[in-house]
Coordinates of C-alpha atoms in Angstrom, one line a residue:
X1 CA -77.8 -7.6 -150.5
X2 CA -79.0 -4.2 -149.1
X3 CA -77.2 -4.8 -146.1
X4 CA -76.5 -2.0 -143.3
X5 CA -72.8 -1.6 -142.4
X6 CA -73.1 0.1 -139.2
X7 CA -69.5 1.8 -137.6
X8 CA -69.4 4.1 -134.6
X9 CA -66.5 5.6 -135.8
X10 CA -63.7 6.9 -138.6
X11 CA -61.4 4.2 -137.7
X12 CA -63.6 1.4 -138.9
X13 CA -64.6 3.2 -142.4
X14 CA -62.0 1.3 -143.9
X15 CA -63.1 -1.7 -142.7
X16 CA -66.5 -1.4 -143.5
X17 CA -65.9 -0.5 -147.2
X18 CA -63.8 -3.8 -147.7
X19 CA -67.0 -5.3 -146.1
X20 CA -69.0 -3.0 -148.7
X21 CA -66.7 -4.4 -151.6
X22 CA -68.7 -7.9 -151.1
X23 CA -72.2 -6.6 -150.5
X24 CA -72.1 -3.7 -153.0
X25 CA -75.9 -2.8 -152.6
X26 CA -75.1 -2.1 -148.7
X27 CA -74.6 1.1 -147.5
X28 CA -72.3 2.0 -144.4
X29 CA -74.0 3.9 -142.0
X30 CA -71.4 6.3 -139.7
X31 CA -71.9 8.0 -136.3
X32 CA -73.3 11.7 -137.4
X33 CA -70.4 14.4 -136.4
X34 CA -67.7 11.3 -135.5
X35 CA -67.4 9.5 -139.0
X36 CA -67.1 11.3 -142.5
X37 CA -67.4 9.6 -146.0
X38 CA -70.2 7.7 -144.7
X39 CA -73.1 6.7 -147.2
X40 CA -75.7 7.7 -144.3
X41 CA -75.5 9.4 -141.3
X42 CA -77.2 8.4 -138.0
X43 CA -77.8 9.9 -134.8
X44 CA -78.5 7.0 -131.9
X45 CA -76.4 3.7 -132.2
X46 CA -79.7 1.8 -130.3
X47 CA -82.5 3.5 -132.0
X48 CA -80.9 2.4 -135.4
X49 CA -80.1 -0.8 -135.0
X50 CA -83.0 -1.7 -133.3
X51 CA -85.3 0.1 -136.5
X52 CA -83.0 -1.6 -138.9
X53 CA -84.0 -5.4 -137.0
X54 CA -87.4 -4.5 -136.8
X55 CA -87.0 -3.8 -140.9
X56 CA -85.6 -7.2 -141.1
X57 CA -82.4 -5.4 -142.4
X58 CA -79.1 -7.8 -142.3
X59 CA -76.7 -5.6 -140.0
X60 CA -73.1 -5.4 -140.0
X61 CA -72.3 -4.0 -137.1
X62 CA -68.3 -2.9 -137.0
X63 CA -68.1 -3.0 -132.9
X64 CA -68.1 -5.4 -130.2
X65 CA -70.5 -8.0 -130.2
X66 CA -71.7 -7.7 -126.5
X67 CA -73.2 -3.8 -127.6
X68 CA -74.9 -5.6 -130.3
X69 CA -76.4 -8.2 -127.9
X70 CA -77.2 -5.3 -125.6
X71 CA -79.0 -3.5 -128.2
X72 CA -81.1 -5.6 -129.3
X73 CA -82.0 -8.2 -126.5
X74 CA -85.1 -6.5 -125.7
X75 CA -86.1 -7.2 -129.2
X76 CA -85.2 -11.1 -129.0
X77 CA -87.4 -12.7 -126.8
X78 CA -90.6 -12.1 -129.2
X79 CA -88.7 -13.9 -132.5
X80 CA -87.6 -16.9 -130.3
X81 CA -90.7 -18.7 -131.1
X82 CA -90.3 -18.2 -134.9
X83 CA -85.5 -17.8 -135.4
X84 CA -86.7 -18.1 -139.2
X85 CA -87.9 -14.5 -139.3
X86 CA -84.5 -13.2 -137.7
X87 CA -82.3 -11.1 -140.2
X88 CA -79.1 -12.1 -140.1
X89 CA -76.6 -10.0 -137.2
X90 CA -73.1 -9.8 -137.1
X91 CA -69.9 -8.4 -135.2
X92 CA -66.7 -7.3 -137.1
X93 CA -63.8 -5.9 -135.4
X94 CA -63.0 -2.4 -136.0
X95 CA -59.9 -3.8 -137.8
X96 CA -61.6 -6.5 -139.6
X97 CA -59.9 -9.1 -137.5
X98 CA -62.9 -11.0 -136.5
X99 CA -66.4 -12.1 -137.8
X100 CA -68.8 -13.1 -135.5
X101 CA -72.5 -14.0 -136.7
X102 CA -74.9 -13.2 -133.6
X103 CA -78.2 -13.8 -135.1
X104 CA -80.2 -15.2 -137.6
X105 CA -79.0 -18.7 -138.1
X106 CA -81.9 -19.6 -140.3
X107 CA -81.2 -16.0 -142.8
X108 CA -77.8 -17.5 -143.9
X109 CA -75.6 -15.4 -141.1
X110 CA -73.2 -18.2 -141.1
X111 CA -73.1 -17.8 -145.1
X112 CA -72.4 -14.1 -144.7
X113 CA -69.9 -14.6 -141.8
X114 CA -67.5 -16.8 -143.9
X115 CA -68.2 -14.1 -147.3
X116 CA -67.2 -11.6 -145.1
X117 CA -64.0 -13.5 -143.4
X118 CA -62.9 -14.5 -146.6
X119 CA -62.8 -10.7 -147.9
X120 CA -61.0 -9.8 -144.5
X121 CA -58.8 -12.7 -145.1
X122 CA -59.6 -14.1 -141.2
X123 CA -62.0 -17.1 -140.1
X124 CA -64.9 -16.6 -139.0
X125 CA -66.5 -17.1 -135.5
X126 CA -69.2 -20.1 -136.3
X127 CA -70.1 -21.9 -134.1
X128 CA -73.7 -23.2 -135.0
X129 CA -73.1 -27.5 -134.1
X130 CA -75.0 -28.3 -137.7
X131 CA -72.9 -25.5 -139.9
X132 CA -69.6 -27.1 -137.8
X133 CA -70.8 -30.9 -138.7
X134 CA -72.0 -30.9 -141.8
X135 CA -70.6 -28.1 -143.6
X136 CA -74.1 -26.5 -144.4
X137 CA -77.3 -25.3 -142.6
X138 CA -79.6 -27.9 -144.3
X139 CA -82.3 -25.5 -142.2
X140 CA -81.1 -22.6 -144.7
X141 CA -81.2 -24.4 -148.6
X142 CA -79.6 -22.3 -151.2
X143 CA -81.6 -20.0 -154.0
X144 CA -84.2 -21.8 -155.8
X145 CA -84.8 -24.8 -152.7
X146 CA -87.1 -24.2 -149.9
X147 CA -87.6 -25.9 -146.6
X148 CA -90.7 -27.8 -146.0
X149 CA -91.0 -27.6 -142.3
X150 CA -89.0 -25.2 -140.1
X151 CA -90.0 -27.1 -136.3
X152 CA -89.7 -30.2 -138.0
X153 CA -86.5 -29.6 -140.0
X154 CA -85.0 -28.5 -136.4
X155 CA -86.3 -32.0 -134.7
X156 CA -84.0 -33.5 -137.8
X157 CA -80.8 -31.9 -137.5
X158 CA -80.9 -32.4 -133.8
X159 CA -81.1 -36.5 -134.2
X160 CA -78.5 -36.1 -137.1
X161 CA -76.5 -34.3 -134.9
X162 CA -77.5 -37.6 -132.0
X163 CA -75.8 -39.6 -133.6
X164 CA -79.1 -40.9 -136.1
X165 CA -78.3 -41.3 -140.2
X166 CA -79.8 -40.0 -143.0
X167 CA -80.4 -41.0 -146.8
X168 CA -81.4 -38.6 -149.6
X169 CA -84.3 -39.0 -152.3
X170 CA -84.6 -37.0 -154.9
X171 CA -81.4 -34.9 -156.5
X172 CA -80.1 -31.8 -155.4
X173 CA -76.4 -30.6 -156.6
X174 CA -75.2 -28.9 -153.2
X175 CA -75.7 -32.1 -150.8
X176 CA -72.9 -33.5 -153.0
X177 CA -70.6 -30.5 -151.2
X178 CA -72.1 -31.6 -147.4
X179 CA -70.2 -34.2 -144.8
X180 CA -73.7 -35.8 -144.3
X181 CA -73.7 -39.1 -142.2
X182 CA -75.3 -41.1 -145.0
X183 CA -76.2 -44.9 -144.7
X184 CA -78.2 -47.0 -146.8
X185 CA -80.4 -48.2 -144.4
X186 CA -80.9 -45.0 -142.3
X187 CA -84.1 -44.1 -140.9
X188 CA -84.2 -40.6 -141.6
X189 CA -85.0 -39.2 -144.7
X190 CA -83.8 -35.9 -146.6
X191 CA -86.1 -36.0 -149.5
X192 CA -85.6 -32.9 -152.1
X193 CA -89.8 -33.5 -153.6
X194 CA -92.3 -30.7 -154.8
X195 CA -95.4 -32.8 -153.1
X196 CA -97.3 -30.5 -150.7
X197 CA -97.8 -32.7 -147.3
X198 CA -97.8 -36.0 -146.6
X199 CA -94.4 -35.7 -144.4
X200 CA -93.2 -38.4 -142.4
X201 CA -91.6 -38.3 -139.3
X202 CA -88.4 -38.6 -139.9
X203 CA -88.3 -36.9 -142.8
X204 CA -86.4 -33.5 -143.6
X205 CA -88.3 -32.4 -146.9
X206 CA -86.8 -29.8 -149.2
X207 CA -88.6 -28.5 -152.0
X208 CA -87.1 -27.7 -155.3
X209 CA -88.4 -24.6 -157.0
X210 CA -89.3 -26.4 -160.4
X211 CA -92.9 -24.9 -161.1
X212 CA -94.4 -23.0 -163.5
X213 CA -97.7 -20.7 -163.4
X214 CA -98.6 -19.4 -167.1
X215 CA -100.9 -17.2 -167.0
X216 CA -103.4 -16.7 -169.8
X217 CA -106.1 -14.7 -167.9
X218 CA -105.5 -12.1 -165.6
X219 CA -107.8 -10.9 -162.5
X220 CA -108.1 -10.4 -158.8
X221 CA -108.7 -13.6 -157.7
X222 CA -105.2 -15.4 -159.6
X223 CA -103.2 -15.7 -156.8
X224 CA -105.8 -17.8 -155.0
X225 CA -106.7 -19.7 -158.3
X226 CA -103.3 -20.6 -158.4
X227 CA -102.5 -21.9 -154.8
X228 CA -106.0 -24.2 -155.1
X229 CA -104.8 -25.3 -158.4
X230 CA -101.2 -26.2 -156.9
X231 CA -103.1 -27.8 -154.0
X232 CA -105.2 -30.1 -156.8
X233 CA -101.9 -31.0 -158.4
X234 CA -100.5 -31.7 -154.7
X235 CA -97.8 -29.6 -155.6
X236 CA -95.9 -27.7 -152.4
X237 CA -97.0 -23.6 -152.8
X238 CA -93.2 -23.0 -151.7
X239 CA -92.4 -25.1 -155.2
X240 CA -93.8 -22.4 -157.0
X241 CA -90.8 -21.1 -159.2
X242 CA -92.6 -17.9 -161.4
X243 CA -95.4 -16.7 -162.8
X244 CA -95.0 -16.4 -166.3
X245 CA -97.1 -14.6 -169.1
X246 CA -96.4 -13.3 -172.9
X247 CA -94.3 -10.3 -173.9
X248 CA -97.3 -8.3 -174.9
X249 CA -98.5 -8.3 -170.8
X250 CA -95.1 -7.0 -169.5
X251 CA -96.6 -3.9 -168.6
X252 CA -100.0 -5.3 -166.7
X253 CA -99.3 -3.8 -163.0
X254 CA -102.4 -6.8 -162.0
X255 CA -99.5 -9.0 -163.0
X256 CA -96.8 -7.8 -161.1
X257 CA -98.9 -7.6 -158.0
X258 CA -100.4 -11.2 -158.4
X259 CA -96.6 -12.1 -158.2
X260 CA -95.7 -10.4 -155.7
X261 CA -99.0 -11.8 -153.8
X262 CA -97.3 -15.3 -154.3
X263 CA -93.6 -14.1 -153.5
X264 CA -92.2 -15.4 -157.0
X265 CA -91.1 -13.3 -159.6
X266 CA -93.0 -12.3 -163.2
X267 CA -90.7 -13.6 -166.1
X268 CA -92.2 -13.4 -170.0
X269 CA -92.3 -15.9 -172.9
X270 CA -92.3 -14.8 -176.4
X271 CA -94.2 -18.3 -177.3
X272 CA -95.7 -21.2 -175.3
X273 CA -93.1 -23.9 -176.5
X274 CA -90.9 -22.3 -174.3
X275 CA -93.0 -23.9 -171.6
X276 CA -91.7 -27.5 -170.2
X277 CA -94.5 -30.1 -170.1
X278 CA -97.5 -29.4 -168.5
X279 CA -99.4 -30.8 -164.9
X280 CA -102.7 -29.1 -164.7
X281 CA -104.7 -27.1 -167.0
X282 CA -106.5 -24.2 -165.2
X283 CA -109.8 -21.4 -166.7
X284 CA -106.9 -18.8 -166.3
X285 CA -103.6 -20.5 -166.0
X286 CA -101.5 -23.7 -166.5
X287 CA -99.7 -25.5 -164.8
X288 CA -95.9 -26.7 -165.9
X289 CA -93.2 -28.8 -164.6
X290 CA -89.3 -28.1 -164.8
X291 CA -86.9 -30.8 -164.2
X292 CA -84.4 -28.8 -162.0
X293 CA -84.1 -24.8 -160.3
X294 CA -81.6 -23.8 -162.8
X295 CA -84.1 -24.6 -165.8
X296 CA -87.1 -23.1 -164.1
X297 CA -85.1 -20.3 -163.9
X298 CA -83.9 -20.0 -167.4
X299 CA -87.3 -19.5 -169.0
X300 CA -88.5 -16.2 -170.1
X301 CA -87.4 -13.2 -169.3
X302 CA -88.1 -10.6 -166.2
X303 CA -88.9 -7.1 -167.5
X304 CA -86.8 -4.4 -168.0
X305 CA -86.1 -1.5 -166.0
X306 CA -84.7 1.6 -167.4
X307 CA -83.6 4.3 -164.5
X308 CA -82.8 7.8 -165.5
X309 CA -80.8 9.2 -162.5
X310 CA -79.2 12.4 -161.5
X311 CA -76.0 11.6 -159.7
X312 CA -76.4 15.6 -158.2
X313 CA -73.2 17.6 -158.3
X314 CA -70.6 15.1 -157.6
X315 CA -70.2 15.1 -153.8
X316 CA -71.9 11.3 -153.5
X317 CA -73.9 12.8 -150.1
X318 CA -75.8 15.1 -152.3
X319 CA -76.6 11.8 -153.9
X320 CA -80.6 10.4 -153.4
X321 CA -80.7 6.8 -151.7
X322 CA -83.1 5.7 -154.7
X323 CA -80.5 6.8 -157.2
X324 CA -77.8 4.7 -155.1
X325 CA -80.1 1.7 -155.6
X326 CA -80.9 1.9 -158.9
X327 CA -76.5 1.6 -159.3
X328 CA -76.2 -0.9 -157.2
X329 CA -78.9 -3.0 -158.8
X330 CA -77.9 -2.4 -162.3
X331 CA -76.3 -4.6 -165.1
X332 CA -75.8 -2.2 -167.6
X333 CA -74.6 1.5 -167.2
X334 CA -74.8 4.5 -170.0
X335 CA -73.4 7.6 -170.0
X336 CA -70.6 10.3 -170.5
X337 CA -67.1 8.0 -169.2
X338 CA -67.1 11.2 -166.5
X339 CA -70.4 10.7 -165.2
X340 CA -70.0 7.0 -165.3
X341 CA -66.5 7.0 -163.6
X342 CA -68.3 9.3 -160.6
X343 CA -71.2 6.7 -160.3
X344 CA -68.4 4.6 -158.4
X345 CA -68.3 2.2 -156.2
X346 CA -69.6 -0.2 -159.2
X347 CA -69.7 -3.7 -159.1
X348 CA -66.8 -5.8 -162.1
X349 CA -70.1 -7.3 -163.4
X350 CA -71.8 -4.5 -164.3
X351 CA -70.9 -3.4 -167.8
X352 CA -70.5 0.2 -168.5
X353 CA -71.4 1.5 -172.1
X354 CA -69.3 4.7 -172.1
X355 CA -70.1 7.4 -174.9
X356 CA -70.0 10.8 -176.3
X357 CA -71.4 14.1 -174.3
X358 CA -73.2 15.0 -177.8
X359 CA -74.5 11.4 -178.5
X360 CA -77.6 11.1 -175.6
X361 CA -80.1 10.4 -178.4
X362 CA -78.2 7.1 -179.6
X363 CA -77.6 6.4 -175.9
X364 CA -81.6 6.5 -175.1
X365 CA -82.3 4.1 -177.8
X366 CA -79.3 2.1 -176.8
X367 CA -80.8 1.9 -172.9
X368 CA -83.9 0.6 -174.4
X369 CA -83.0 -2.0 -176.4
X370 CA -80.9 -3.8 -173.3
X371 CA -84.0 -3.0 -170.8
X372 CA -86.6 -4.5 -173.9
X373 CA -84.3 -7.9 -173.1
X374 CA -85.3 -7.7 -169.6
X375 CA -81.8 -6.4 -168.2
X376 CA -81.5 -3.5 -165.4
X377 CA -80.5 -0.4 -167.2
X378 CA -79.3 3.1 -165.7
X379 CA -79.1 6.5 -168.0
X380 CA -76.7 8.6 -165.9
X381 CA -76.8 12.4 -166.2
X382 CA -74.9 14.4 -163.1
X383 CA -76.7 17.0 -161.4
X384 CA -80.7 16.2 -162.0
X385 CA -81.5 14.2 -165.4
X386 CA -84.5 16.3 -166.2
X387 CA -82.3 19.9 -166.3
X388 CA -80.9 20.0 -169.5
X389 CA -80.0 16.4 -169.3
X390 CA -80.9 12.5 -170.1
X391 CA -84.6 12.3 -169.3
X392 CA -86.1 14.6 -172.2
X393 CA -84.0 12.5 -174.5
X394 CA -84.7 8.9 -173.1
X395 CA -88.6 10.4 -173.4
X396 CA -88.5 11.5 -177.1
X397 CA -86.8 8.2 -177.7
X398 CA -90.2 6.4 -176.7
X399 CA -92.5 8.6 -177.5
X400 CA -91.5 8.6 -180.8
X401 CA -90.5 4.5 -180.9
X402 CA -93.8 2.3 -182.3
X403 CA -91.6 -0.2 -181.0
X404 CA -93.9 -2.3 -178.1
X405 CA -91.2 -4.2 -176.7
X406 CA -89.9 -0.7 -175.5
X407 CA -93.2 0.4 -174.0
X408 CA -93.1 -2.5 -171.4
X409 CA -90.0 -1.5 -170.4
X410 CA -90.4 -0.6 -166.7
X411 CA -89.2 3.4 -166.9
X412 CA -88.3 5.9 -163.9
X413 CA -86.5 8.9 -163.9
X414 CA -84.9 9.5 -159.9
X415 CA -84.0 13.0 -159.4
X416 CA -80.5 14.8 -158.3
X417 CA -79.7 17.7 -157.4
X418 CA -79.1 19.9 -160.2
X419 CA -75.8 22.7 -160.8
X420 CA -78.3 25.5 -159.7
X421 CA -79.4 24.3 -156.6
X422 CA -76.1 22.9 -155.3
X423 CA -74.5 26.5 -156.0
X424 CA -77.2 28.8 -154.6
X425 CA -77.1 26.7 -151.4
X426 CA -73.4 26.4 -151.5
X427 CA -74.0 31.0 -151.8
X428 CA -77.2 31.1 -149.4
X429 CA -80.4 31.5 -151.2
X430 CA -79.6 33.8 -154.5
X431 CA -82.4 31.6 -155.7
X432 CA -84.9 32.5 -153.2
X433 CA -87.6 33.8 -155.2
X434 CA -88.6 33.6 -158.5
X435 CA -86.1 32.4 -161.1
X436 CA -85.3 30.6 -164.3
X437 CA -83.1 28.1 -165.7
X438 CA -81.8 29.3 -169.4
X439 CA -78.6 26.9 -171.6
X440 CA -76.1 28.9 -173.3
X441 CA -75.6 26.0 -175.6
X442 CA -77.4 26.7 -179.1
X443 CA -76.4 23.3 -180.2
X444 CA -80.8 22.5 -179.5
X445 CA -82.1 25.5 -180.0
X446 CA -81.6 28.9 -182.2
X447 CA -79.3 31.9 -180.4
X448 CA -81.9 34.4 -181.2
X449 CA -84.3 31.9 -179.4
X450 CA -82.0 32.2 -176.1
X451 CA -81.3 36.0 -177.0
X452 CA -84.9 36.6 -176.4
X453 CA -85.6 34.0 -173.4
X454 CA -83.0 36.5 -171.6
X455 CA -84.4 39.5 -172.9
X456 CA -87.6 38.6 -171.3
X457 CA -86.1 36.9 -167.9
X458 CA -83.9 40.1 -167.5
X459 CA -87.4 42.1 -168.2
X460 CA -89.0 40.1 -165.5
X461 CA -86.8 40.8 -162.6
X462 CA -85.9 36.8 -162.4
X463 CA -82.6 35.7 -160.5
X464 CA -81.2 33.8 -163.4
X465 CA -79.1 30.3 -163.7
X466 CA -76.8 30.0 -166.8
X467 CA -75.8 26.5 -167.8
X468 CA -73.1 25.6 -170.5
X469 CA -72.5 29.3 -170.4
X470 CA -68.8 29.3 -172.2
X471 CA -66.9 26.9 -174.4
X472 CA -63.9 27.1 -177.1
X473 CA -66.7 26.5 -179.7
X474 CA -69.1 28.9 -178.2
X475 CA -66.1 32.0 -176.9
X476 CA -68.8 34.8 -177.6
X477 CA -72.3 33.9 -176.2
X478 CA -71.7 34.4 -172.8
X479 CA -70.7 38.1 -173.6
X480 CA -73.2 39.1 -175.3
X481 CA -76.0 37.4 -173.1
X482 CA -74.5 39.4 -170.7
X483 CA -74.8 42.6 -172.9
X484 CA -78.9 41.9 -172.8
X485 CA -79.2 41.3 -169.1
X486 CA -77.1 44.4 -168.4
X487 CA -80.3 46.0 -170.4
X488 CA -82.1 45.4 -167.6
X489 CA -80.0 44.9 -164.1
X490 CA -77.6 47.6 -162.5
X491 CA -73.7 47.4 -162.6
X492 CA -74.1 46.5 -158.7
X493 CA -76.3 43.3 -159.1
X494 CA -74.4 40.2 -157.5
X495 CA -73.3 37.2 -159.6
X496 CA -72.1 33.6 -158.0
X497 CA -69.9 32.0 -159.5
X498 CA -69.6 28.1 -158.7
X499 CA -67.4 25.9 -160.5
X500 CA -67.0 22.1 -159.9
X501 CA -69.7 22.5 -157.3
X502 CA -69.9 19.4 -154.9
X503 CA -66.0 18.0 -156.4
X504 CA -62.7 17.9 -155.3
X505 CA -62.1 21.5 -157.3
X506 CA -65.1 23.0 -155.6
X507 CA -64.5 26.8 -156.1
X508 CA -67.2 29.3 -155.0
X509 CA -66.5 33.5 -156.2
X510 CA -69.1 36.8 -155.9
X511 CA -68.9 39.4 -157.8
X512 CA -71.2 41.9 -159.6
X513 CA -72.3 42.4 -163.1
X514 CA -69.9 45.2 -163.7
X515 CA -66.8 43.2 -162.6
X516 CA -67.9 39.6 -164.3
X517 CA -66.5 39.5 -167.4
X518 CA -66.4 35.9 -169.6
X519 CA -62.6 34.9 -168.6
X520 CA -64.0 34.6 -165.4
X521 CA -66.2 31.5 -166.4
X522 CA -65.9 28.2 -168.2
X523 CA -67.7 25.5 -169.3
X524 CA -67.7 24.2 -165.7
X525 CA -68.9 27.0 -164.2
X526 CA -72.4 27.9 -163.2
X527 CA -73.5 31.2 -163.3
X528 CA -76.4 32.7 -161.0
X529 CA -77.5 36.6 -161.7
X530 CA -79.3 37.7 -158.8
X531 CA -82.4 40.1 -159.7
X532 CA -82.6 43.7 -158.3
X533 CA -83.2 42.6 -154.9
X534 CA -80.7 39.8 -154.0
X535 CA -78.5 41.0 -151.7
X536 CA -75.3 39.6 -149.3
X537 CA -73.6 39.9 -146.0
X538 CA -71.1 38.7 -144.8
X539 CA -70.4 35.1 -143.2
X540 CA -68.6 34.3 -140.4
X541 CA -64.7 32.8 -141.5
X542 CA -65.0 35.0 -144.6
X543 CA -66.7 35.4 -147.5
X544 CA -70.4 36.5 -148.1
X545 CA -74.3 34.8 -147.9
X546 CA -75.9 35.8 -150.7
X547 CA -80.0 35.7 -151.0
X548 CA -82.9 37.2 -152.8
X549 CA -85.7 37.9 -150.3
X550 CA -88.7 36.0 -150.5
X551 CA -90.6 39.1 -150.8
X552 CA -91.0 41.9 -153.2
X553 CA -91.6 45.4 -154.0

């Protein structure tokens, strides 16, 4: 659930990362300049709660409830007529002491409040008559059940709750769990039924999501097609449990958007005897009937998604919000154990496939066999994954793959901020004009390949970033490439240094190319030589900027 935790100040970050611990696609949201260690910072309490309500954003808020109420009453009186469209609202006490749901009785509030009392080990504040009576909102049906008739559903409850009875046609696990008032000969009827209209009076009707659309011909027009041809079969359109279509289609983008026109997802068959039996026959789709949710939703397969991502330096605020996504929704994890261990917070059910630095083109093919079975995959590289990282590989992996199954894989590469960039900024702007990124490492490429890139960069008067510039294997390289760029740059030209960049070992050193000799830098250093213009000065608290002008001579 991508939840906003919302805390006004450091006291309650502890609070709201227990809460974060049950929503782990959340993100807590701290008081710029009063909270630190904050996913997000904000700058006006009101503005962002109201935004984040108007978003339809489930909030969190870690504060009194009447500042909540205060906040957003002049958004209220609008959604009165229609409480469905409310996202759900709740209170939590600094200290996690109380849960109080405020809002959004109809978005499963009351489900959240007693997730999040349970975490906090308190009880929560409900107080909704139906939730108290019955156990349940019958108004708010669990995944893969939808409700008929909102108005008429409220009528319902509100005779139940009268005094009136109810019995139940049709079958439906979860009632089993609810302290219905159930009689025989009751009046009212809770009927769990995929028939579109037709309602009686007294009737609460639930639909199960038990229908199938396969698709066998794909245009504009599909979405409609299929509502008039669940109309014909005087099936419910809320019934409507996927669109499904063969493996070979996964990458169709009309598909994905006819699904999404219908609000069901897009699952794939590898052959049609996957299919349950059929009730209607359409030009460009058919028509099938499950028997329950749970085996609607076992057939076929959603597509894959493989996400290269850059985690940046390691300081998770240099970290994208799209990159933080991608983790959160994930099932499986690949990378280096360090960059996996620094992906953290992860969810117990995600499963991390931990490997080798040196092994990135068996972990590409690896990522796209779990994706080609329709899992969530991530690829994580630190700093940005197309800098001398994880995407190149995870492309020459598929571009030289004939396998299609791996072509419809759903692929994105989300950017980080990469060594160079976190270090010049950390200096100033040492990289503010022209410059080039050059590897050390000949594991890839020939040394008289990189001898010859710096040769020519040196030439050019570029500001120069050196990764992998030292290791035990490699104790020599980063001597002599300094031995060519002294061909072309003065004793005096400035060098940063920045190790661990964005970490807990942060460490940030200038000196010039006369004083920088190799036993200065390791493998977890980044090196920056400045060209003939960069410059510095010095900083207030100590230190110097450094920065190349944007100009030259």
């Amino acid at each position: 659930m991508r939840a906003a935790i919302v805390i006004l100040g450091q006291g309650a970050l502890a609070t709201a990362q227990r809460v974060q611990g049950v929503y782990p696609q959340a993100r807590v949201l701290g008081l710029k300049d009063r909270v630190e260690g904050a996913d997000e910072s904000y700058a006006n309490f009101g503005d962002t709660l109201r935004q984040l309500y108007r978003n339809d954003t489930p909030i969190i808020a870690l504060c009194a409830a009447g500042i909540v109420i205060r906040t957003l009453a002049p958004l209220l009186a609008p959604s009165m007529a229609d409480k469905g469209a409310e996202p759900p609202v709740l209170a939590v006490a600094e200290d996690g002491s109380a849960v109080v749901p405020l809002l959004g009785g109809l978005g499963g509030v009351n489900r959240m409040a007693r997730e999040i009392a349970a975490a906090l080990d308190v009880a929560p504040a409900i107080t909704t008559s139906g939730e108290l009576r019955f156990g349940a909102c019958l108004l708010d049906p669990p995944e893969g059940y939808a409700l008929a008739d909102i108005e008429q559903g409220k009528r319902f409850v509100s005779d139940l709750l009268g005094g009136d009875t109810l019995r139940i046609e049709g079958d439906a696990p979860w009632l089993d769990e609810l302290d219905l008032p159930l009689a025989d000969a009751a009046a009212h009827t809770l009927c769990i039924d995929a028939r579109a209209g037709g309602i009686a009076q007294n009737e609460l009707r639930i639909h199960p999501r038990i229908v199938l659309a396969h698709v066998t011909l794909v245009d504009a027009q599909l979405p409609e097609r299929i509502r008039q041809g669940l109309a014909q079969a005087g099936l419910a359109e809320a019934s409507l449990a996927a669109l499904l279509a063969p493996r070979c289609r996964m990458a169709d983008p009309a598909l994905a958007e006819a699904a999404r026109a219908l609000g069901v997802p897009l699952r794939f068959i590898h052959s049609e005897d996957e299919l349950p039996p059929a009730v209607l026959h359409g030009d460009s789709f058919h028509l099938h009937r499950s028997a329950t949710p749970g085996e609607a939703e076992r057939i076929g397969q959603p597509r894959g998604r493989l996400s290269v991502i850059g985690l940046g330096p390691g300081a998770s605020d240099f970290m994208i919000p799209a990159v933080r996504r991608a983790l959160d929704e994930a099932q499986d994890l690949l990378g280096y154990e360090t960059y996996v261990k620094m992906a953290e917070p992860l969810r117990d059910d995600q499963v991390r496939h931990c490997t080798d630095n040196r092994e990135e083109m068996q972990r590409a093919r690896h990522a796209f066999e779990l994706a080609a079975s329709g899992r969530r995959v991530v690829v994580i590289s630190s700093g940005d994954p197309g800098v001398f990282a994880m995407a190149a590989a995870v492309m020459e992996a598929l571009h030289e793959s004939s396998n299609p199954d791996w072509h419809g894989v759903e692929l994105e590469v989300l950017p980080g901020v990469s060594a160079a960039l976190a270090a010049a900024a950390k200096a100033g702007a040492p990289l503010g004009h022209d410059f080039c990124l050059i590897s050390l490492s000949d594991n890839l490429k020939p040394w008289e390949t990189i001898e010859k890139r710096l040769d020519h960069a040196g030439a050019a008067d570029l500001a120069m970033a050196f990764y992998n510039p030292i290791s035990k294997a490699r104790p020599w390289q980063l001597g002599r490439a300094l031995e060519i760029v002294r061909r072309h740059r003065t004793p005096e030209t400035l060098v940063v240094l920045g190790r661990d960049i964005g970490r807990p070992a942060e460490a940030l050193r200038v000196v010039t190319l006369g004083e920088l000799v190799p036993e200065m830098v390791d493998m977890r250093t980044l090196v920056i030589v400045g060209s003939s213009l960069t410059r510095r000065f010095p900083r207030a608290g100590g230190g110097d900027w450094v920065y190349t002008p944007r100009w030259y001579r």
